[in-house]
JSON list of C-alpha atoms in Angstrom, two decimals:
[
{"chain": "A", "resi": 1, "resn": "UNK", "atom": "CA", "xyz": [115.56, 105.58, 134.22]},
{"chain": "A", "resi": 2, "resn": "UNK", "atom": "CA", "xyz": [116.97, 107.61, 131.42]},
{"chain": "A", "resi": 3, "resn": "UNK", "atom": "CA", "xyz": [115.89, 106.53, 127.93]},
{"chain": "A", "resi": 4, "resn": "UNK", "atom": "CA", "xyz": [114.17, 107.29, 124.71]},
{"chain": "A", "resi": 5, "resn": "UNK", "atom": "CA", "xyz": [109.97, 106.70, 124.33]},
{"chain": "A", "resi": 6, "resn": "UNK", "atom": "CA", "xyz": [108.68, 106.39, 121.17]},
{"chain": "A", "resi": 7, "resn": "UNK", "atom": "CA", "xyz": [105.11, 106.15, 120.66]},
{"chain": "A", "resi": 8, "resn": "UNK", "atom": "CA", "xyz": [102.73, 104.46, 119.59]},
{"chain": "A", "resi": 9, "resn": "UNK", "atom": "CA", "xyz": [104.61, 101.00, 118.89]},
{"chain": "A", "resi": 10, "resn": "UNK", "atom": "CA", "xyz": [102.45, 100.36, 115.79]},
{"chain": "A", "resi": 11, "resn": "UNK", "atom": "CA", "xyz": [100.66, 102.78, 113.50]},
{"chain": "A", "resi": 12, "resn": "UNK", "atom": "CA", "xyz": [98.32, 102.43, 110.64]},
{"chain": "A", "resi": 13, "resn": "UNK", "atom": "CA", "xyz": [98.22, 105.19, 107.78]},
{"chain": "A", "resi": 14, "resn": "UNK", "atom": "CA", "xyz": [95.13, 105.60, 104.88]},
{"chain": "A", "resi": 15, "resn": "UNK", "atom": "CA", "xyz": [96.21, 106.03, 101.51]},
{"chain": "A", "resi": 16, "resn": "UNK", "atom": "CA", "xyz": [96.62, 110.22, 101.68]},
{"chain": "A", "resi": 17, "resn": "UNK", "atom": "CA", "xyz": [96.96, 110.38, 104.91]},
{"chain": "A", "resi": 18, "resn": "UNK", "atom": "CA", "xyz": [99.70, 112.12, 106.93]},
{"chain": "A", "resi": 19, "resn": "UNK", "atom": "CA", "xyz": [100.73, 110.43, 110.27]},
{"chain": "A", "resi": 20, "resn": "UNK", "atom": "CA", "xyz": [103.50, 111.19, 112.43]},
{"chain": "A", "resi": 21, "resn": "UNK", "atom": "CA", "xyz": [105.78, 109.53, 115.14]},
{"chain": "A", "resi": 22, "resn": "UNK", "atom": "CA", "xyz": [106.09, 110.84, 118.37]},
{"chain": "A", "resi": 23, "resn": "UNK", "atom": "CA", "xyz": [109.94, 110.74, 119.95]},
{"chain": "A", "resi": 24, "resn": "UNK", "atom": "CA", "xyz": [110.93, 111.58, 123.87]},
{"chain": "A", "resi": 25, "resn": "UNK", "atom": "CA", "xyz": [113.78, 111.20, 125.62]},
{"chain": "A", "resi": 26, "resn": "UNK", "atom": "CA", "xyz": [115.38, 112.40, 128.75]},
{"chain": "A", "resi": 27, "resn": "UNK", "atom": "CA", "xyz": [118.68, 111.67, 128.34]},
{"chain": "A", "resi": 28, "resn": "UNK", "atom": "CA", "xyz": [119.02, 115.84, 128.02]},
{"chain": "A", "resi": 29, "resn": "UNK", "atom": "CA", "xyz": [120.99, 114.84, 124.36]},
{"chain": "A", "resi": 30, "resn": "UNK", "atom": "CA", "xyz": [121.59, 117.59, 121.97]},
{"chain": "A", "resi": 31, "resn": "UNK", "atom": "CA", "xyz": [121.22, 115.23, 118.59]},
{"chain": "A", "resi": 32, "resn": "UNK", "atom": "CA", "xyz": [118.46, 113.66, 118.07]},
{"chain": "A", "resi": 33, "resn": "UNK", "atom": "CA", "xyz": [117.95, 111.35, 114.18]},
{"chain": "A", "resi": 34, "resn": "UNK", "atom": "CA", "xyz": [115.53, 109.16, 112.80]},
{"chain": "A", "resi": 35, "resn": "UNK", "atom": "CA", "xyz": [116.07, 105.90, 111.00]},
{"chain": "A", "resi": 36, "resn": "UNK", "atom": "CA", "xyz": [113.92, 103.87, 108.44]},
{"chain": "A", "resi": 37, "resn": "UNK", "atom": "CA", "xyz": [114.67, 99.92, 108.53]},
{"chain": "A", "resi": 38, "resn": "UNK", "atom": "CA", "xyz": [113.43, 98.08, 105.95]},
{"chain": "A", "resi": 39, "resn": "UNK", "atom": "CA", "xyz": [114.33, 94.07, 105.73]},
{"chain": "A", "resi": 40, "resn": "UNK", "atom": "CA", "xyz": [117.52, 93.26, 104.21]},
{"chain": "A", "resi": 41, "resn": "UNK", "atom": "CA", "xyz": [118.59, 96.84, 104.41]},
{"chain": "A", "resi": 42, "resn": "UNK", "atom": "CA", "xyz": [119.71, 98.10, 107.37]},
{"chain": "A", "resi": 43, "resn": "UNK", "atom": "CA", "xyz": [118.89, 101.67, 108.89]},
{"chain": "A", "resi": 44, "resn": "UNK", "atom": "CA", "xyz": [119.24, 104.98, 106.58]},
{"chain": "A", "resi": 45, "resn": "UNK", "atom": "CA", "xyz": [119.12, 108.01, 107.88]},
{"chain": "A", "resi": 46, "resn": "UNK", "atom": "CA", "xyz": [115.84, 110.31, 107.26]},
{"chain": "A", "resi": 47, "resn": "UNK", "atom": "CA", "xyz": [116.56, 113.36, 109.52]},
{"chain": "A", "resi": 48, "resn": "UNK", "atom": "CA", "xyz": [118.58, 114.59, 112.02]},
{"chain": "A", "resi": 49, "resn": "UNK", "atom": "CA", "xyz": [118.87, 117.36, 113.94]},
{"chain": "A", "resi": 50, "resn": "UNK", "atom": "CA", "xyz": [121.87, 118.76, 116.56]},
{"chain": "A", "resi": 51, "resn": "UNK", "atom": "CA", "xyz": [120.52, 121.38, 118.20]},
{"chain": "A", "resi": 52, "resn": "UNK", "atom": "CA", "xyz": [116.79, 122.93, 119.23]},
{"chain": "A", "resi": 53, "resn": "UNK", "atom": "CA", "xyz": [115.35, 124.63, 116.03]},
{"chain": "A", "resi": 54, "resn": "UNK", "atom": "CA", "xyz": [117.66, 123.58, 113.82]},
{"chain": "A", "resi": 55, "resn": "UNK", "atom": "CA", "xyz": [117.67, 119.74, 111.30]},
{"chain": "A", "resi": 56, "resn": "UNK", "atom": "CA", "xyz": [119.09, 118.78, 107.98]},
{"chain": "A", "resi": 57, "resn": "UNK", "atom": "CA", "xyz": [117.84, 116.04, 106.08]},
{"chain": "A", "resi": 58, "resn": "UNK", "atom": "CA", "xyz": [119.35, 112.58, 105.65]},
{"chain": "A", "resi": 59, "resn": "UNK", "atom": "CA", "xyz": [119.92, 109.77, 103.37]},
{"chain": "A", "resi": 60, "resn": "UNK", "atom": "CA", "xyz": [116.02, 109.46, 101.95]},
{"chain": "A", "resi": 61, "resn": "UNK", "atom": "CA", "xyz": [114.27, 113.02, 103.84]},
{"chain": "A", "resi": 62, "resn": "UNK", "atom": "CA", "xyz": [111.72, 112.88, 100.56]},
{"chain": "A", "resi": 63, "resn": "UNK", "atom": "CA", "xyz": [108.28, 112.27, 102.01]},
{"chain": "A", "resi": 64, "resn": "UNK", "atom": "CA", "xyz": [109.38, 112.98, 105.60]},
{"chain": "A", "resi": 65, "resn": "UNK", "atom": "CA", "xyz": [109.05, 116.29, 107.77]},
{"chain": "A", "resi": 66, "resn": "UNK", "atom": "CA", "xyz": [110.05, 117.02, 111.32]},
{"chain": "A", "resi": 67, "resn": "UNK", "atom": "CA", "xyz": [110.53, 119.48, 113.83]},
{"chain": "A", "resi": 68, "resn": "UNK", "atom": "CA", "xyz": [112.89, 120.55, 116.77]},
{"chain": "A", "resi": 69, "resn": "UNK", "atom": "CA", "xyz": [110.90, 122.63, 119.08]},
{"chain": "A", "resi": 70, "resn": "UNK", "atom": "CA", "xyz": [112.24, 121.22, 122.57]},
{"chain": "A", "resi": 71, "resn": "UNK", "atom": "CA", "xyz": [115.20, 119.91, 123.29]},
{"chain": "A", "resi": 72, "resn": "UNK", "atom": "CA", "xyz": [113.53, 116.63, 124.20]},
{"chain": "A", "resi": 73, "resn": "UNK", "atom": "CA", "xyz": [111.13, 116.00, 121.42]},
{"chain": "A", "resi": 74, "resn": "UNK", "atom": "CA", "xyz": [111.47, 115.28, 117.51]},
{"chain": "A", "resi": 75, "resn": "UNK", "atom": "CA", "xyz": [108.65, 113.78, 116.08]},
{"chain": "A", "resi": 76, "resn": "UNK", "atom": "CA", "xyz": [108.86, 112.73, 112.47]},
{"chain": "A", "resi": 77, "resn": "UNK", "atom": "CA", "xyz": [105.41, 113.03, 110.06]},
{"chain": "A", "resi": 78, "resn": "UNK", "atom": "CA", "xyz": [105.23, 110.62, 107.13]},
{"chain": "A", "resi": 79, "resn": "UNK", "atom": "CA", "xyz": [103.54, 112.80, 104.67]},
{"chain": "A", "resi": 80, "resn": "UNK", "atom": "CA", "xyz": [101.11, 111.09, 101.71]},
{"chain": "A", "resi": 81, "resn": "UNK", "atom": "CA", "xyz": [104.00, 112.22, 99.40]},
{"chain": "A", "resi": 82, "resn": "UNK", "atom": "CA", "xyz": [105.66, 109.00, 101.20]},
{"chain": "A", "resi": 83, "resn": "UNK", "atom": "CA", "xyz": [104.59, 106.54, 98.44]},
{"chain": "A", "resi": 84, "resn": "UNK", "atom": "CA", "xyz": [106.05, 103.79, 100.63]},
{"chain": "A", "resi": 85, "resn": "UNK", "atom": "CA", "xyz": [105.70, 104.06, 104.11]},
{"chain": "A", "resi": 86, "resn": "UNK", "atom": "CA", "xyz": [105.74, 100.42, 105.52]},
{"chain": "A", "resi": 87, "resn": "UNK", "atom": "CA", "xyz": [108.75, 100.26, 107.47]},
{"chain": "A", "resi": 88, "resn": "UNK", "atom": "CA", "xyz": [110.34, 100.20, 110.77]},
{"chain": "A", "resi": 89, "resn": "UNK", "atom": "CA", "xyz": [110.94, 103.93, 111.97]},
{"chain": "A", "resi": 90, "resn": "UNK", "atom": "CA", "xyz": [113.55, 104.02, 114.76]},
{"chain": "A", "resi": 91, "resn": "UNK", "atom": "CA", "xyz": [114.65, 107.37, 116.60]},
{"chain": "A", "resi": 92, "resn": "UNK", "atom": "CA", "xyz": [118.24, 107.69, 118.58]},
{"chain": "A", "resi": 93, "resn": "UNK", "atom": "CA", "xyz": [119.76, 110.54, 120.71]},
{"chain": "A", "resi": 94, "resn": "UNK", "atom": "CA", "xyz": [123.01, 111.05, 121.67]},
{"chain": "A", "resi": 95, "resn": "UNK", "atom": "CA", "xyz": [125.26, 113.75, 123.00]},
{"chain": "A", "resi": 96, "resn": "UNK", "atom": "CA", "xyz": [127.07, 116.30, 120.68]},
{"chain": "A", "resi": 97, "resn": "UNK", "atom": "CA", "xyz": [130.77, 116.62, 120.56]},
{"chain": "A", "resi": 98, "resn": "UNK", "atom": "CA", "xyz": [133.34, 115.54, 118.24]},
{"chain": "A", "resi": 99, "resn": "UNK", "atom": "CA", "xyz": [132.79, 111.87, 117.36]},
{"chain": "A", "resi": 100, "resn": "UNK", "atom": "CA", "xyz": [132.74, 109.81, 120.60]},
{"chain": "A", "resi": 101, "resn": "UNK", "atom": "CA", "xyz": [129.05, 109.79, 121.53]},
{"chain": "A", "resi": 102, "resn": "UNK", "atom": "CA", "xyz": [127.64, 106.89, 120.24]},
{"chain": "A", "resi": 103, "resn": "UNK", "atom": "CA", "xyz": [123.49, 107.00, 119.88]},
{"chain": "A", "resi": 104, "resn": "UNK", "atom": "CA", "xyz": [120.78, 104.90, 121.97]},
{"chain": "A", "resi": 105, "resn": "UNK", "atom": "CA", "xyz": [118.12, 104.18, 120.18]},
{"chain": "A", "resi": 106, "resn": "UNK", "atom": "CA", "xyz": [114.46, 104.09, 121.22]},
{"chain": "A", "resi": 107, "resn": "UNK", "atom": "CA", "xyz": [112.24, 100.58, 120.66]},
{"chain": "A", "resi": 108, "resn": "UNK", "atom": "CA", "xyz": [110.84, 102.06, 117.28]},
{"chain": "A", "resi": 109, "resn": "UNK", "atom": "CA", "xyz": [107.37, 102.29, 115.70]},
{"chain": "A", "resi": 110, "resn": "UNK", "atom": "CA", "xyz": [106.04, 99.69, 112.52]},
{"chain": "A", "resi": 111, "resn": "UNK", "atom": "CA", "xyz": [103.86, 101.60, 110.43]},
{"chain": "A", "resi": 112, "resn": "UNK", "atom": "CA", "xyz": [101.77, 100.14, 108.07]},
{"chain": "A", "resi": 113, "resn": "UNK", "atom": "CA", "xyz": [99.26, 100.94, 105.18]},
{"chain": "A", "resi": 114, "resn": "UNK", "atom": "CA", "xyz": [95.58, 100.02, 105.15]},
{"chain": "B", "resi": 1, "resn": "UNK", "atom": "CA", "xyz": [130.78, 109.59, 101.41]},
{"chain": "B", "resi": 2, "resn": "UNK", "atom": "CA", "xyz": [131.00, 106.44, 103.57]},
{"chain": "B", "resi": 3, "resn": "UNK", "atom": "CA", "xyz": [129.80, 102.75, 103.29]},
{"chain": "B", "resi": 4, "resn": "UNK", "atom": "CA", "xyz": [129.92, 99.51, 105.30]},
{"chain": "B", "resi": 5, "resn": "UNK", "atom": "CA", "xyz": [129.60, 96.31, 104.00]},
{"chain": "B", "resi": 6, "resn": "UNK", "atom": "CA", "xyz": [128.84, 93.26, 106.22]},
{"chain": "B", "resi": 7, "resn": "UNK", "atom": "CA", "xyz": [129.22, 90.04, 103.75]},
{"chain": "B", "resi": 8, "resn": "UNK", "atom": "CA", "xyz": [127.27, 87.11, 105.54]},
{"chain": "B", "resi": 9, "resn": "UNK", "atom": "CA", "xyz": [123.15, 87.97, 105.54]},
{"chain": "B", "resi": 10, "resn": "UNK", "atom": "CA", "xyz": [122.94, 84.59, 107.81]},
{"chain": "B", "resi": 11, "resn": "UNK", "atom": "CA", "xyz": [125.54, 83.06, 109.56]},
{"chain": "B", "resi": 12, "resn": "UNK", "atom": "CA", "xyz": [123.97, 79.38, 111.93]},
{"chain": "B", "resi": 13, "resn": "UNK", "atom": "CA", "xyz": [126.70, 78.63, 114.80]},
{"chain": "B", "resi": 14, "resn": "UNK", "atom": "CA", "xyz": [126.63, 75.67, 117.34]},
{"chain": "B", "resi": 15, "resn": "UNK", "atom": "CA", "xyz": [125.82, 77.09, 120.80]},
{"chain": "B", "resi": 16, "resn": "UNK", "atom": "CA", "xyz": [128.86, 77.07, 122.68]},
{"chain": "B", "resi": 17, "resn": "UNK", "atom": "CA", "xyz": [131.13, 77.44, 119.55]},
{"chain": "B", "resi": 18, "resn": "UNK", "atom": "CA", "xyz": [132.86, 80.39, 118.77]},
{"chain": "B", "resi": 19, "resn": "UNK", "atom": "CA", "xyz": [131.63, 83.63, 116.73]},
{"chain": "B", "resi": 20, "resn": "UNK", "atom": "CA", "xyz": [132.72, 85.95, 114.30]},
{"chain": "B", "resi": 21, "resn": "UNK", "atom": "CA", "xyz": [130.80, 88.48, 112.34]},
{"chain": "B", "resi": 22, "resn": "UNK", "atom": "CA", "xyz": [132.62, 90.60, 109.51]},
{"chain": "B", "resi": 23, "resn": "UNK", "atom": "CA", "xyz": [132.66, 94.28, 108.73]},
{"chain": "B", "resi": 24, "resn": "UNK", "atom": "CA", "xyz": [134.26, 96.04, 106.28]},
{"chain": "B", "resi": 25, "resn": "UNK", "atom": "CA", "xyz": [134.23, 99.94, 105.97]},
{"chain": "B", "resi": 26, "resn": "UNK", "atom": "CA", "xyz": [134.85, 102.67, 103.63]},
{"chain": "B", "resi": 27, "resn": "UNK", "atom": "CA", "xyz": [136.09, 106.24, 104.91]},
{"chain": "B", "resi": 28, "resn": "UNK", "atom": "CA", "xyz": [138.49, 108.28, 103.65]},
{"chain": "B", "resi": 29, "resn": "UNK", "atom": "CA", "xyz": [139.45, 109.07, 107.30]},
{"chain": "B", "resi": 30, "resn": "UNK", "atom": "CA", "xyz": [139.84, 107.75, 110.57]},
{"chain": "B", "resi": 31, "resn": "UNK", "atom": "CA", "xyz": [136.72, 106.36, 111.15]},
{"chain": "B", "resi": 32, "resn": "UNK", "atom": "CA", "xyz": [134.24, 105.61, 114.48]},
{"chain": "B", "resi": 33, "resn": "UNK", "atom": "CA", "xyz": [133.22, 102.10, 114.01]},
{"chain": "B", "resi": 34, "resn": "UNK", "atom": "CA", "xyz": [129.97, 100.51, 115.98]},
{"chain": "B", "resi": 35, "resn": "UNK", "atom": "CA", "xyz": [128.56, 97.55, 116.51]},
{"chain": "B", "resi": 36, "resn": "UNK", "atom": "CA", "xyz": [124.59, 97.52, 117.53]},
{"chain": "B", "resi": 37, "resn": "UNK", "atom": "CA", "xyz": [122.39, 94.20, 118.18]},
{"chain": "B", "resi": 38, "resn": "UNK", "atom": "CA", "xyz": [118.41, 94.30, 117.49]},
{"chain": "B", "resi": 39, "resn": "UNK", "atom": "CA", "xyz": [116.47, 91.41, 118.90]},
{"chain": "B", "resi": 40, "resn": "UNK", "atom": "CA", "xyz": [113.25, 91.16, 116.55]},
{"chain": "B", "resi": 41, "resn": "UNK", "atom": "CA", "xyz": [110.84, 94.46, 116.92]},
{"chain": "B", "resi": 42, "resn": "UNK", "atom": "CA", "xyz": [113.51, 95.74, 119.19]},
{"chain": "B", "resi": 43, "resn": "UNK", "atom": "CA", "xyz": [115.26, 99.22, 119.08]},
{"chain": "B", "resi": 44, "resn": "UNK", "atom": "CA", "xyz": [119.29, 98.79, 118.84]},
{"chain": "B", "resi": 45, "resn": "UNK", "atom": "CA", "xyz": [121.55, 98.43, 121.56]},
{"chain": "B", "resi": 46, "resn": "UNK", "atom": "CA", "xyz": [125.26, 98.83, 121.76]},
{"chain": "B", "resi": 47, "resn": "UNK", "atom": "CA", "xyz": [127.53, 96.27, 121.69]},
{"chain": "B", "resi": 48, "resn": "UNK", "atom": "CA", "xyz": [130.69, 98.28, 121.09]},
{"chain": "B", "resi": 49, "resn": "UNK", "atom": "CA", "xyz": [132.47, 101.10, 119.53]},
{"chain": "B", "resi": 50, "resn": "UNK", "atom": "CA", "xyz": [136.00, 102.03, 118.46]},
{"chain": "B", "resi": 51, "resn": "UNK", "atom": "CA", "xyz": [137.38, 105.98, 118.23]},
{"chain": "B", "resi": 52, "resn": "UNK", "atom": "CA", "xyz": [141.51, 105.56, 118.38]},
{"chain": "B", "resi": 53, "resn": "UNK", "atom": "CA", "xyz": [143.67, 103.70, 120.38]},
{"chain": "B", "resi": 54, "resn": "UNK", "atom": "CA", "xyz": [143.67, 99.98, 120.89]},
{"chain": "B", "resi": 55, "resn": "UNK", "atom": "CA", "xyz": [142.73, 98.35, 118.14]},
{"chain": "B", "resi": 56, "resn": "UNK", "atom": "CA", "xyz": [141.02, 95.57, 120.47]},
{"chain": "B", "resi": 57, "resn": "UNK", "atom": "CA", "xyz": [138.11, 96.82, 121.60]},
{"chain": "B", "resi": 58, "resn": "UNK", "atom": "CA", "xyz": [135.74, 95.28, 125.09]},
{"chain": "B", "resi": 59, "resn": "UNK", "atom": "CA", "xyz": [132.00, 95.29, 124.64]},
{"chain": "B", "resi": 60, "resn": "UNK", "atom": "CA", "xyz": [129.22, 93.92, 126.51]},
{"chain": "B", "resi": 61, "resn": "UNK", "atom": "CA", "xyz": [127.99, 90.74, 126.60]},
{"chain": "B", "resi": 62, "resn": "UNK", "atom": "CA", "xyz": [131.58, 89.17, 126.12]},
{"chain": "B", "resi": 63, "resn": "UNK", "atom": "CA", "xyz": [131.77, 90.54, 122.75]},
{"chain": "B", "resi": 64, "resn": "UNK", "atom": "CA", "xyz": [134.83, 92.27, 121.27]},
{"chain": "B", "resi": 65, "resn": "UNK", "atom": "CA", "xyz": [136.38, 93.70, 118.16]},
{"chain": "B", "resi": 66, "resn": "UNK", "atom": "CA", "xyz": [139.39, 94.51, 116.13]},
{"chain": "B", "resi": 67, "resn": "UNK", "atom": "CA", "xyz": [139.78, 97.34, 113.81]},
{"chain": "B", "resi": 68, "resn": "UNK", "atom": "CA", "xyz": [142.31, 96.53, 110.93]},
{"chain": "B", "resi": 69, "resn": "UNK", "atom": "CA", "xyz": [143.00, 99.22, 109.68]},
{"chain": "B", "resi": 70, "resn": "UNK", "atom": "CA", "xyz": [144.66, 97.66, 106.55]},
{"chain": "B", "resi": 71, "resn": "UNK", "atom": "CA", "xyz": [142.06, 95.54, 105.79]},
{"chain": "B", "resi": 72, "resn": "UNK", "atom": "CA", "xyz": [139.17, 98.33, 106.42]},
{"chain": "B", "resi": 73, "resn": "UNK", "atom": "CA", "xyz": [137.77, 95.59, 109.02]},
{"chain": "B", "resi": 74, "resn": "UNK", "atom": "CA", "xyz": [136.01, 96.09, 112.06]},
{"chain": "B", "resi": 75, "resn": "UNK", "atom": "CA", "xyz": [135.05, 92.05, 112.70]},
{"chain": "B", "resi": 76, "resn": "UNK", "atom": "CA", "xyz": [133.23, 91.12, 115.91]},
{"chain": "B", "resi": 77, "resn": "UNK", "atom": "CA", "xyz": [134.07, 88.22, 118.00]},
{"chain": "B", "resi": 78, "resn": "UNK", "atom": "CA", "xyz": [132.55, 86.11, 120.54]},
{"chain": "B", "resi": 79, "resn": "UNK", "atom": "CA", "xyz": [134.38, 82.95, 122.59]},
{"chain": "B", "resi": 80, "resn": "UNK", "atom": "CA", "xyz": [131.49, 81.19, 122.74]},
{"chain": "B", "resi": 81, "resn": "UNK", "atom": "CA", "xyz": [128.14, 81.79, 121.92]},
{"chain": "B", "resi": 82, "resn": "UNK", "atom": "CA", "xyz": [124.46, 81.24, 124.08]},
{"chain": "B", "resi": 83, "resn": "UNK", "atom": "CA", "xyz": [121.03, 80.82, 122.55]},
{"chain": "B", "resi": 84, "resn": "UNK", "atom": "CA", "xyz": [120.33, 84.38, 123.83]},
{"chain": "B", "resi": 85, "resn": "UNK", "atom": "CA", "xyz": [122.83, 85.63, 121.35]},
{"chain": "B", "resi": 86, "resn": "UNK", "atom": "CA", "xyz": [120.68, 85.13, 118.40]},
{"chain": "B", "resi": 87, "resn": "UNK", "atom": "CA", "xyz": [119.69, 88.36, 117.11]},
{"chain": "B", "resi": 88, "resn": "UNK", "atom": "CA", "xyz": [120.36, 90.95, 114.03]},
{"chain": "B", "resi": 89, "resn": "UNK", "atom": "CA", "xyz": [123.83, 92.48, 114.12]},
{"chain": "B", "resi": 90, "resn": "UNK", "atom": "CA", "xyz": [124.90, 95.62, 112.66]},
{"chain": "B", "resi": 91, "resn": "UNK", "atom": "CA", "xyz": [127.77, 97.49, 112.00]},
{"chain": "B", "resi": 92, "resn": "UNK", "atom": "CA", "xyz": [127.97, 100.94, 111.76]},
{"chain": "B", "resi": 93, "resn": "UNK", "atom": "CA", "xyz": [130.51, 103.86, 110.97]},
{"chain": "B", "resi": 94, "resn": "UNK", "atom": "CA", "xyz": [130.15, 107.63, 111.56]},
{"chain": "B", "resi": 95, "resn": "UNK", "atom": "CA", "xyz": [131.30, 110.57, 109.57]},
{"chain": "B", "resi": 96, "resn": "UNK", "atom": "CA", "xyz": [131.89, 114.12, 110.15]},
{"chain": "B", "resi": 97, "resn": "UNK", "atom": "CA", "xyz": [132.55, 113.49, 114.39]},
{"chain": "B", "resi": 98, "resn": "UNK", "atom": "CA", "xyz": [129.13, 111.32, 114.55]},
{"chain": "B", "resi": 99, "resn": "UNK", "atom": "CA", "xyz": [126.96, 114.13, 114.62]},
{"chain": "B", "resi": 100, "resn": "UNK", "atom": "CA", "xyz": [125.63, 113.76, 111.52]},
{"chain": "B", "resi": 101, "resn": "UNK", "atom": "CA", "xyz": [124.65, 110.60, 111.85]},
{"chain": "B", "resi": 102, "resn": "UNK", "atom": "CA", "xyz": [125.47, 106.94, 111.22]},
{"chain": "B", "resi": 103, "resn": "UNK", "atom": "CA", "xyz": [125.82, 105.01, 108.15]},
{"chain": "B", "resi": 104, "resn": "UNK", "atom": "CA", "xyz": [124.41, 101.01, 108.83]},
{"chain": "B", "resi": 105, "resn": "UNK", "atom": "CA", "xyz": [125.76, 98.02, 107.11]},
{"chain": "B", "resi": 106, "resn": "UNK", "atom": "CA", "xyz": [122.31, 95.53, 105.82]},
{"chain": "B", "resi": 107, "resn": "UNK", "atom": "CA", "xyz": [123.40, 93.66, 109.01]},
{"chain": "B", "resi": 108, "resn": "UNK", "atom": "CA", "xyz": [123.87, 89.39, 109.70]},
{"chain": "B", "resi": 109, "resn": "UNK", "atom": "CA", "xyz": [120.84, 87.59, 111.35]},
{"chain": "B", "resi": 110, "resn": "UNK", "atom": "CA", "xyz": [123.04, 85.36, 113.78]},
{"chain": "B", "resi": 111, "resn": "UNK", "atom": "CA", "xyz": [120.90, 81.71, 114.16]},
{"chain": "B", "resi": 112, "resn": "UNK", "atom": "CA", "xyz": [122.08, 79.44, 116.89]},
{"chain": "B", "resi": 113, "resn": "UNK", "atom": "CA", "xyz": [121.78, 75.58, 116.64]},
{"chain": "B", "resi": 114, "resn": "UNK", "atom": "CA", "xyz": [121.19, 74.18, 120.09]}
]
């Protein structure tokens, strides 16, 4: 079955330390975008990116890196410049065309500080 | 730039009664309008979405919705709810086509009372 893998489903980070987020899918989607939920406030948008090679930063990109090297991967580092981290990371796909794709989103990863 | 606003954090309903969850959005244009349900450490999956047209919009899981255009409303509905309906609900709108992303109301944790 088609879908979007993101791994691993929890992740611990040390004070300093960079960590990042592995995202897969193969629903052969041009856009791929990571989310941050936090409680009470929804998703914001960190980084997206439309095509291979190419991103632009979201809502809150400070802290956050990625890269677009395949068509099917974007994994997201949380840098130590992150000063809060905790959250609930969330990636989604979807095709590209004007408007009417709507995203699937992948089961998400918790990371947490030690 | 864009903003949704869903009013009720909690909202308790009877099982069996009937549902409705508001939205209201701010776009300059004609916006793409979402809703997405999380069941807890869940990804998001997609309950509906509007583009043009009918105003009365089909989703899964018996839900629907009606885009008011006056009113900047996109409020979901449900006949009659079932314990497995309890679950985070968010609405969402998209800007620029959808490609650059989504913009999340803080969504409604739906509780039902057996």
């Amino acid at each position: 079955d088609g879908g979007i893998t993101q791994s691993p489903k929890y992740l611990f980070r040390k004070e300093g330390q960079n960590v990042t987020l592995s995202c897969e899918q193969n629903l052969n989607h041009d856009a791929m975008y990571w989310y941050r939920q936090d409680p009470g406030q929804g998703l914001r948008l960190i980084y997206y990116s439309q095509i291979v090679n190419d991103f632009q930063k979201g809502d809150i990109a400070e802290g956050y890196s990625v890269s677009r090297e395949k068509k099917e991967s974007f994994p997201l580092t949380v840098t130590s410049a992150q000063k809060n981290p905790t959250a609930f990371y969330l990636c989604a796909s979807s095709k590209s065309g004007p408007g009417n794709q709507p995203q699937h989103f992948g089961d998400g990863t918790r990371l947490s500080i030690l | 730039a864009q903003s949704v606003t869903q009013p009720d954090i909690h909202i308790t309903v009877s099982e069996g009664a009937s549902l409705e969850l508001r939205c209201n959005y701010s776009y300059g244009a004609t916006p793409y309008l979402f809703w997405y349900v999380q069941s807890p450490g869940q990804g998001l999956q997609l309950l509906l979405k509007y583009f043009s047209g009918d105003t009365l919009v089909q989703g899964i899981k018996g839900f629907e919705a009606e885009f008011k255009r006056s009113q900047s409303s996109f409020n979901l509905r449900k006949p009659s709810v079932h314990w497995s309906d309890a679950a985070e609900y968010f609405c969402a709108v998209a800007a620029g086509g959808g490609a650059d992303g989504l913009t999340f109301g803080k969504g409604t944790h739906l509780i039902i009372q057996p």
